[in-house]
Amino acid sequence: MHRRRGSAYQLLKLVEDSGEVGFWWLDLETGRIDGSVGLLRITGLMSDAELHALFADLVHPDDRAMQADILDILQRGHPVSRTFRIVRPDRSVRWVRLKGQVVLGPAARPIRAEGVLFDVTLPQEATLLAEENRLRYQNLTRTLAAAEWTASPQGQRRPSASWQALTGQAGPDQQGDGWQAVLHPDDRAMAAGAWQEALIREGTLDTDFRLRCADGLHRRYNCRVTPLRDGRGHVVEWLGILLLGLSGGAGLAASAGQPLPDVTPALVRAARALLDWSAPTLAAAAGVSLSSVKRFEAEGMVRDATRRAIREALEGGGIRFHRDPSGEAGVLAAKGAASRPPLAPAQRPVPKAPEALTSAG
């Protein structure tokens, strides 16, 4: 038994050495409170004689009214679990979580309470900061955005209450490609293509389109989407907002951005997706071998002439490679580009920018 008690004491001491937990014992008949070294460390008190303040003066003034019944609850034989702030003698503020249970004596009368006090300052402040940030984001988007929405890492749209309020489209109908149903018919292909491009390159989206609102009228909105990444850089969610009366510029004007001096494998894959071209289709349009296309998209290692032929084939199909004002590389598709049959090399004109990029105008 002595060895077991010694082991229990060493275990409690090990727990207390973390600096974030302390133990207390309250005699419900005399009102005497005893505390462990860890409890004194958390509260900043010097001795057990001062521990009566744990249930009174030590409690933050703004929290006292809500915690004034702790002793009464224990006296009646009920357990307690509360989280509140204390003001230590050095005037520093700590968040603590107090838990206590009651020991009954003869005639089932409460005679003693014992419990634990956790210093939860860091997690509590992190929770409060996260909540403040959430409310700040919520208030900001409600002020600036007509609607907001999220999507899975793979781009699967989730139902949005604000989207439903704006368009009248029910949550289940927004999922998959359903959200496109409330876009202006002339803008659907462009918006869908821009979204697919952003997914492929895992980059931001800034484009405009017209949306049929709940009142049946079409209004122009600027759609901005950005990926939310984890610590390893992986996309864990997509965040999107609609802004009324703003123009992103980069997604609609033929003169938007700056020409790219060269193309990358990621841009070529995005361009193929916009045109709905397979790798064999691109190879045939460029007049190069299928293995060259696959090698370029996988490694980017091909001859300059092959690279140039691939770019010209895509541009001949209605693609424009560009760099937006922020310097990010992107791909634009000419209106109706996805429905055009690819041109053989001999049929293509001298490469130039598409004469009419998709517009919401």
PDB file of N, CA, C and O in Angstrom, residues 273-315:
ATOM      1  N   ALA A 273      -7.708  20.991 -71.013  1.00  0.00           N
ATOM      2  CA  ALA A 273      -8.961  20.810 -70.286  1.00  0.00           C
ATOM      3  C   ALA A 273     -10.014  21.813 -70.752  1.00  0.00           C
ATOM      4  O   ALA A 273     -11.186  21.468 -70.913  1.00  0.00           O
ATOM      5  N   LEU A 274      -9.590  23.048 -71.000  1.00  0.00           N
ATOM      6  CA  LEU A 274     -10.534  24.063 -71.469  1.00  0.00           C
ATOM      7  C   LEU A 274     -11.083  23.723 -72.851  1.00  0.00           C
ATOM      8  O   LEU A 274     -12.254  23.979 -73.153  1.00  0.00           O
ATOM      9  N   LEU A 275     -10.234  23.164 -73.693  1.00  0.00           N
ATOM     10  CA  LEU A 275     -10.658  22.802 -75.051  1.00  0.00           C
ATOM     11  C   LEU A 275     -11.308  21.427 -75.105  1.00  0.00           C
ATOM     12  O   LEU A 275     -11.874  21.051 -76.145  1.00  0.00           O
ATOM     13  N   ASP A 276     -11.203  20.686 -73.985  1.00  0.00           N
ATOM     14  CA  ASP A 276     -11.693  19.310 -73.955  1.00  0.00           C
ATOM     15  C   ASP A 276     -10.979  18.459 -74.991  1.00  0.00           C
ATOM     16  O   ASP A 276     -11.586  17.628 -75.676  1.00  0.00           O
ATOM     17  N   TRP A 277      -9.671  18.673 -75.113  1.00  0.00           N
ATOM     18  CA  TRP A 277      -8.836  17.908 -76.036  1.00  0.00           C
ATOM     19  C   TRP A 277      -8.136  16.783 -75.275  1.00  0.00           C
ATOM     20  O   TRP A 277      -7.643  16.980 -74.168  1.00  0.00           O
ATOM     21  N   SER A 278      -8.035  15.644 -75.868  1.00  0.00           N
ATOM     22  CA  SER A 278      -7.212  14.573 -75.321  1.00  0.00           C
ATOM     23  C   SER A 278      -5.771  14.808 -75.755  1.00  0.00           C
ATOM     24  O   SER A 278      -5.492  15.636 -76.621  1.00  0.00           O
ATOM     25  N   ALA A 279      -4.845  14.059 -75.156  1.00  0.00           N
ATOM     26  CA  ALA A 279      -3.446  14.178 -75.556  1.00  0.00           C
ATOM     27  C   ALA A 279      -3.253  13.779 -77.027  1.00  0.00           C
ATOM     28  O   ALA A 279      -2.523  14.449 -77.768  1.00  0.00           O
ATOM     29  N   PRO A 280      -3.893  12.711 -77.527  1.00  0.00           N
ATOM     30  CA  PRO A 280      -3.777  12.387 -78.956  1.00  0.00           C
ATOM     31  C   PRO A 280      -4.318  13.503 -79.855  1.00  0.00           C
ATOM     32  O   PRO A 280      -3.771  13.756 -80.938  1.00  0.00           O
ATOM     33  N   THR A 281      -5.399  14.165 -79.407  1.00  0.00           N
ATOM     34  CA  THR A 281      -5.954  15.261 -80.212  1.00  0.00           C
ATOM     35  C   THR A 281      -4.943  16.388 -80.334  1.00  0.00           C
ATOM     36  O   THR A 281      -4.734  16.952 -81.418  1.00  0.00           O
ATOM     37  N   LEU A 282      -4.304  16.736 -79.208  1.00  0.00           N
ATOM     38  CA  LEU A 282      -3.299  17.790 -79.237  1.00  0.00           C
ATOM     39  C   LEU A 282      -2.112  17.381 -80.118  1.00  0.00           C
ATOM     40  O   LEU A 282      -1.590  18.192 -80.895  1.00  0.00           O
ATOM     41  N   ALA A 283      -1.681  16.128 -80.009  1.00  0.00           N
ATOM     42  CA  ALA A 283      -0.557  15.663 -80.822  1.00  0.00           C
ATOM     43  C   ALA A 283      -0.878  15.788 -82.307  1.00  0.00           C
ATOM     44  O   ALA A 283      -0.046  16.254 -83.106  1.00  0.00           O
ATOM     45  N   ALA A 284      -2.101  15.405 -82.694  1.00  0.00           N
ATOM     46  CA  ALA A 284      -2.492  15.491 -84.102  1.00  0.00           C
ATOM     47  C   ALA A 284      -2.563  16.942 -84.562  1.00  0.00           C
ATOM     48  O   ALA A 284      -2.118  17.285 -85.668  1.00  0.00           O
ATOM     49  N   ALA A 285      -3.109  17.821 -83.707  1.00  0.00           N
ATOM     50  CA  ALA A 285      -3.226  19.232 -84.081  1.00  0.00           C
ATOM     51  C   ALA A 285      -1.868  19.901 -84.188  1.00  0.00           C
ATOM     52  O   ALA A 285      -1.670  20.804 -85.008  1.00  0.00           O
ATOM     53  N   ALA A 286      -0.923  19.470 -83.355  1.00  0.00           N
ATOM     54  CA  ALA A 286       0.408  20.080 -83.366  1.00  0.00           C
ATOM     55  C   ALA A 286       1.344  19.435 -84.380  1.00  0.00           C
ATOM     56  O   ALA A 286       2.426  19.981 -84.665  1.00  0.00           O
ATOM     57  N   GLY A 287       0.959  18.270 -84.905  1.00  0.00           N
ATOM     58  CA  GLY A 287       1.827  17.589 -85.848  1.00  0.00           C
ATOM     59  C   GLY A 287       3.055  17.001 -85.176  1.00  0.00           C
ATOM     60  O   GLY A 287       4.129  16.936 -85.784  1.00  0.00           O
ATOM     61  N   VAL A 288       2.890  16.575 -83.917  1.00  0.00           N
ATOM     62  CA  VAL A 288       4.006  15.962 -83.197  1.00  0.00           C
ATOM     63  C   VAL A 288       3.541  14.599 -82.699  1.00  0.00           C
ATOM     64  O   VAL A 288       2.350  14.269 -82.765  1.00  0.00           O
ATOM     65  N   SER A 289       4.456  13.816 -82.194  1.00  0.00           N
ATOM     66  CA  SER A 289       4.101  12.478 -81.715  1.00  0.00           C
ATOM     67  C   SER A 289       3.384  12.569 -80.363  1.00  0.00           C
ATOM     68  O   SER A 289       3.566  13.524 -79.607  1.00  0.00           O
ATOM     69  N   LEU A 290       2.574  11.543 -80.086  1.00  0.00           N
ATOM     70  CA  LEU A 290       1.881  11.481 -78.801  1.00  0.00           C
ATOM     71  C   LEU A 290       2.881  11.407 -77.653  1.00  0.00           C
ATOM     72  O   LEU A 290       2.679  12.025 -76.598  1.00  0.00           O
ATOM     73  N   SER A 291       3.977  10.689 -77.859  1.00  0.00           N
ATOM     74  CA  SER A 291       4.990  10.573 -76.796  1.00  0.00           C
ATOM     75  C   SER A 291       5.606  11.934 -76.485  1.00  0.00           C
ATOM     76  O   SER A 291       5.953  12.223 -75.333  1.00  0.00           O
ATOM     77  N   SER A 292       5.716  12.812 -77.497  1.00  0.00           N
ATOM     78  CA  SER A 292       6.269  14.148 -77.266  1.00  0.00           C
ATOM     79  C   SER A 292       5.330  14.963 -76.374  1.00  0.00           C
ATOM     80  O   SER A 292       5.768  15.672 -75.464  1.00  0.00           O
ATOM     81  N   VAL A 293       4.030  14.855 -76.648  1.00  0.00           N
ATOM     82  CA  VAL A 293       3.058  15.573 -75.819  1.00  0.00           C
ATOM     83  C   VAL A 293       3.105  15.062 -74.388  1.00  0.00           C
ATOM     84  O   VAL A 293       3.147  15.839 -73.426  1.00  0.00           O
ATOM     85  N   LYS A 294       3.105  13.751 -74.221  1.00  0.00           N
ATOM     86  CA  LYS A 294       3.129  13.173 -72.878  1.00  0.00           C
ATOM     87  C   LYS A 294       4.417  13.535 -72.142  1.00  0.00           C
ATOM     88  O   LYS A 294       4.404  13.833 -70.950  1.00  0.00           O
ATOM     89  N   ARG A 295       5.543  13.504 -72.875  1.00  0.00           N
ATOM     90  CA  ARG A 295       6.825  13.841 -72.249  1.00  0.00           C
ATOM     91  C   ARG A 295       6.853  15.300 -71.815  1.00  0.00           C
ATOM     92  O   ARG A 295       7.338  15.653 -70.744  1.00  0.00           O
ATOM     93  N   PHE A 296       6.288  16.193 -72.661  1.00  0.00           N
ATOM     94  CA  PHE A 296       6.268  17.608 -72.317  1.00  0.00           C
ATOM     95  C   PHE A 296       5.392  17.851 -71.083  1.00  0.00           C
ATOM     96  O   PHE A 296       5.771  18.578 -70.159  1.00  0.00           O
ATOM     97  N   GLU A 297       4.204  17.242 -71.044  1.00  0.00           N
ATOM     98  CA  GLU A 297       3.292  17.472 -69.925  1.00  0.00           C
ATOM     99  C   GLU A 297       3.823  16.866 -68.630  1.00  0.00           C
ATOM    100  O   GLU A 297       3.500  17.339 -67.536  1.00  0.00           O
ATOM    101  N   ALA A 298       4.645  15.828 -68.745  1.00  0.00           N
ATOM    102  CA  ALA A 298       5.170  15.188 -67.540  1.00  0.00           C
ATOM    103  C   ALA A 298       6.470  15.820 -67.078  1.00  0.00           C
ATOM    104  O   ALA A 298       6.686  16.009 -65.872  1.00  0.00           O
ATOM    105  N   GLU A 299       7.337  16.186 -68.051  1.00  0.00           N
ATOM    106  CA  GLU A 299       8.679  16.638 -67.683  1.00  0.00           C
ATOM    107  C   GLU A 299       9.028  18.019 -68.215  1.00  0.00           C
ATOM    108  O   GLU A 299       9.949  18.667 -67.725  1.00  0.00           O
ATOM    109  N   GLY A 300       8.310  18.475 -69.243  1.00  0.00           N
ATOM    110  CA  GLY A 300       8.640  19.773 -69.844  1.00  0.00           C
ATOM    111  C   GLY A 300       9.887  19.722 -70.708  1.00  0.00           C
ATOM    112  O   GLY A 300      10.397  20.762 -71.123  1.00  0.00           O
ATOM    113  N   MET A 301      10.378  18.530 -70.998  1.00  0.00           N
ATOM    114  CA  MET A 301      11.640  18.372 -71.734  1.00  0.00           C
ATOM    115  C   MET A 301      11.369  17.938 -73.175  1.00  0.00           C
ATOM    116  O   MET A 301      11.222  16.749 -73.459  1.00  0.00           O
ATOM    117  N   VAL A 302      11.252  18.905 -74.079  1.00  0.00           N
ATOM    118  CA  VAL A 302      11.115  18.615 -75.508  1.00  0.00           C
ATOM    119  C   VAL A 302      11.909  19.658 -76.280  1.00  0.00           C
ATOM    120  O   VAL A 302      12.335  20.683 -75.723  1.00  0.00           O
ATOM    121  N   ARG A 303      12.065  19.434 -77.570  1.00  0.00           N
ATOM    122  CA  ARG A 303      12.780  20.413 -78.393  1.00  0.00           C
ATOM    123  C   ARG A 303      11.955  21.689 -78.515  1.00  0.00           C
ATOM    124  O   ARG A 303      10.730  21.687 -78.404  1.00  0.00           O
ATOM    125  N   ASP A 304      12.640  22.793 -78.767  1.00  0.00           N
ATOM    126  CA  ASP A 304      11.959  24.086 -78.887  1.00  0.00           C
ATOM    127  C   ASP A 304      10.901  24.048 -79.976  1.00  0.00           C
ATOM    128  O   ASP A 304       9.815  24.627 -79.828  1.00  0.00           O
ATOM    129  N   ALA A 305      11.209  23.370 -81.091  1.00  0.00           N
ATOM    130  CA  ALA A 305      10.255  23.314 -82.197  1.00  0.00           C
ATOM    131  C   ALA A 305       8.977  22.581 -81.767  1.00  0.00           C
ATOM    132  O   ALA A 305       7.866  22.969 -82.152  1.00  0.00           O
ATOM    133  N   THR A 306       9.136  21.526 -80.968  1.00  0.00           N
ATOM    134  CA  THR A 306       7.970  20.778 -80.484  1.00  0.00           C
ATOM    135  C   THR A 306       7.154  21.619 -79.522  1.00  0.00           C
ATOM    136  O   THR A 306       5.914  21.658 -79.596  1.00  0.00           O
ATOM    137  N   ARG A 307       7.841  22.310 -78.641  1.00  0.00           N
ATOM    138  CA  ARG A 307       7.160  23.184 -77.689  1.00  0.00           C
ATOM    139  C   ARG A 307       6.368  24.266 -78.426  1.00  0.00           C
ATOM    140  O   ARG A 307       5.220  24.566 -78.093  1.00  0.00           O
ATOM    141  N   ARG A 308       6.987  24.831 -79.459  1.00  0.00           N
ATOM    142  CA  ARG A 308       6.350  25.894 -80.234  1.00  0.00           C
ATOM    143  C   ARG A 308       5.132  25.349 -80.986  1.00  0.00           C
ATOM    144  O   ARG A 308       4.080  26.000 -81.049  1.00  0.00           O
ATOM    145  N   ALA A 309       5.242  24.141 -81.519  1.00  0.00           N
ATOM    146  CA  ALA A 309       4.127  23.541 -82.251  1.00  0.00           C
ATOM    147  C   ALA A 309       2.942  23.263 -81.333  1.00  0.00           C
ATOM    148  O   ALA A 309       1.785  23.455 -81.711  1.00  0.00           O
ATOM    149  N   ILE A 310       3.234  22.817 -80.101  1.00  0.00           N
ATOM    150  CA  ILE A 310       2.160  22.561 -79.137  1.00  0.00           C
ATOM    151  C   ILE A 310       1.445  23.851 -78.780  1.00  0.00           C
ATOM    152  O   ILE A 310       0.207  23.925 -78.760  1.00  0.00           O
ATOM    153  N   ARG A 311       2.219  24.898 -78.553  1.00  0.00           N
ATOM    154  CA  ARG A 311       1.598  26.183 -78.209  1.00  0.00           C
ATOM    155  C   ARG A 311       0.746  26.703 -79.365  1.00  0.00           C
ATOM    156  O   ARG A 311      -0.379  27.164 -79.172  1.00  0.00           O
ATOM    157  N   GLU A 312       1.278  26.641 -80.566  1.00  0.00           N
ATOM    158  CA  GLU A 312       0.552  27.159 -81.717  1.00  0.00           C
ATOM    159  C   GLU A 312      -0.728  26.382 -81.969  1.00  0.00           C
ATOM    160  O   GLU A 312      -1.752  26.950 -82.373  1.00  0.00           O
ATOM    161  N   ALA A 313      -0.690  25.063 -81.704  1.00  0.00           N
ATOM    162  CA  ALA A 313      -1.902  24.262 -81.875  1.00  0.00           C
ATOM    163  C   ALA A 313      -2.983  24.691 -80.893  1.00  0.00           C
ATOM    164  O   ALA A 313      -4.160  24.827 -81.246  1.00  0.00           O
ATOM    165  N   LEU A 314      -2.579  24.917 -79.669  1.00  0.00           N
ATOM    166  CA  LEU A 314      -3.544  25.346 -78.649  1.00  0.00           C
ATOM    167  C   LEU A 314      -4.074  26.753 -78.936  1.00  0.00           C
ATOM    168  O   LEU A 314      -5.273  27.016 -78.791  1.00  0.00           O
ATOM    169  N   GLU A 315      -3.187  27.643 -79.355  1.00  0.00           N
ATOM    170  CA  GLU A 315      -3.632  28.993 -79.692  1.00  0.00           C
ATOM    171  C   GLU A 315      -4.528  28.982 -80.922  1.00  0.00           C
ATOM    172  O   GLU A 315      -5.494  29.760 -81.011  1.00  0.00           O
TER     173      GLU A 315
END
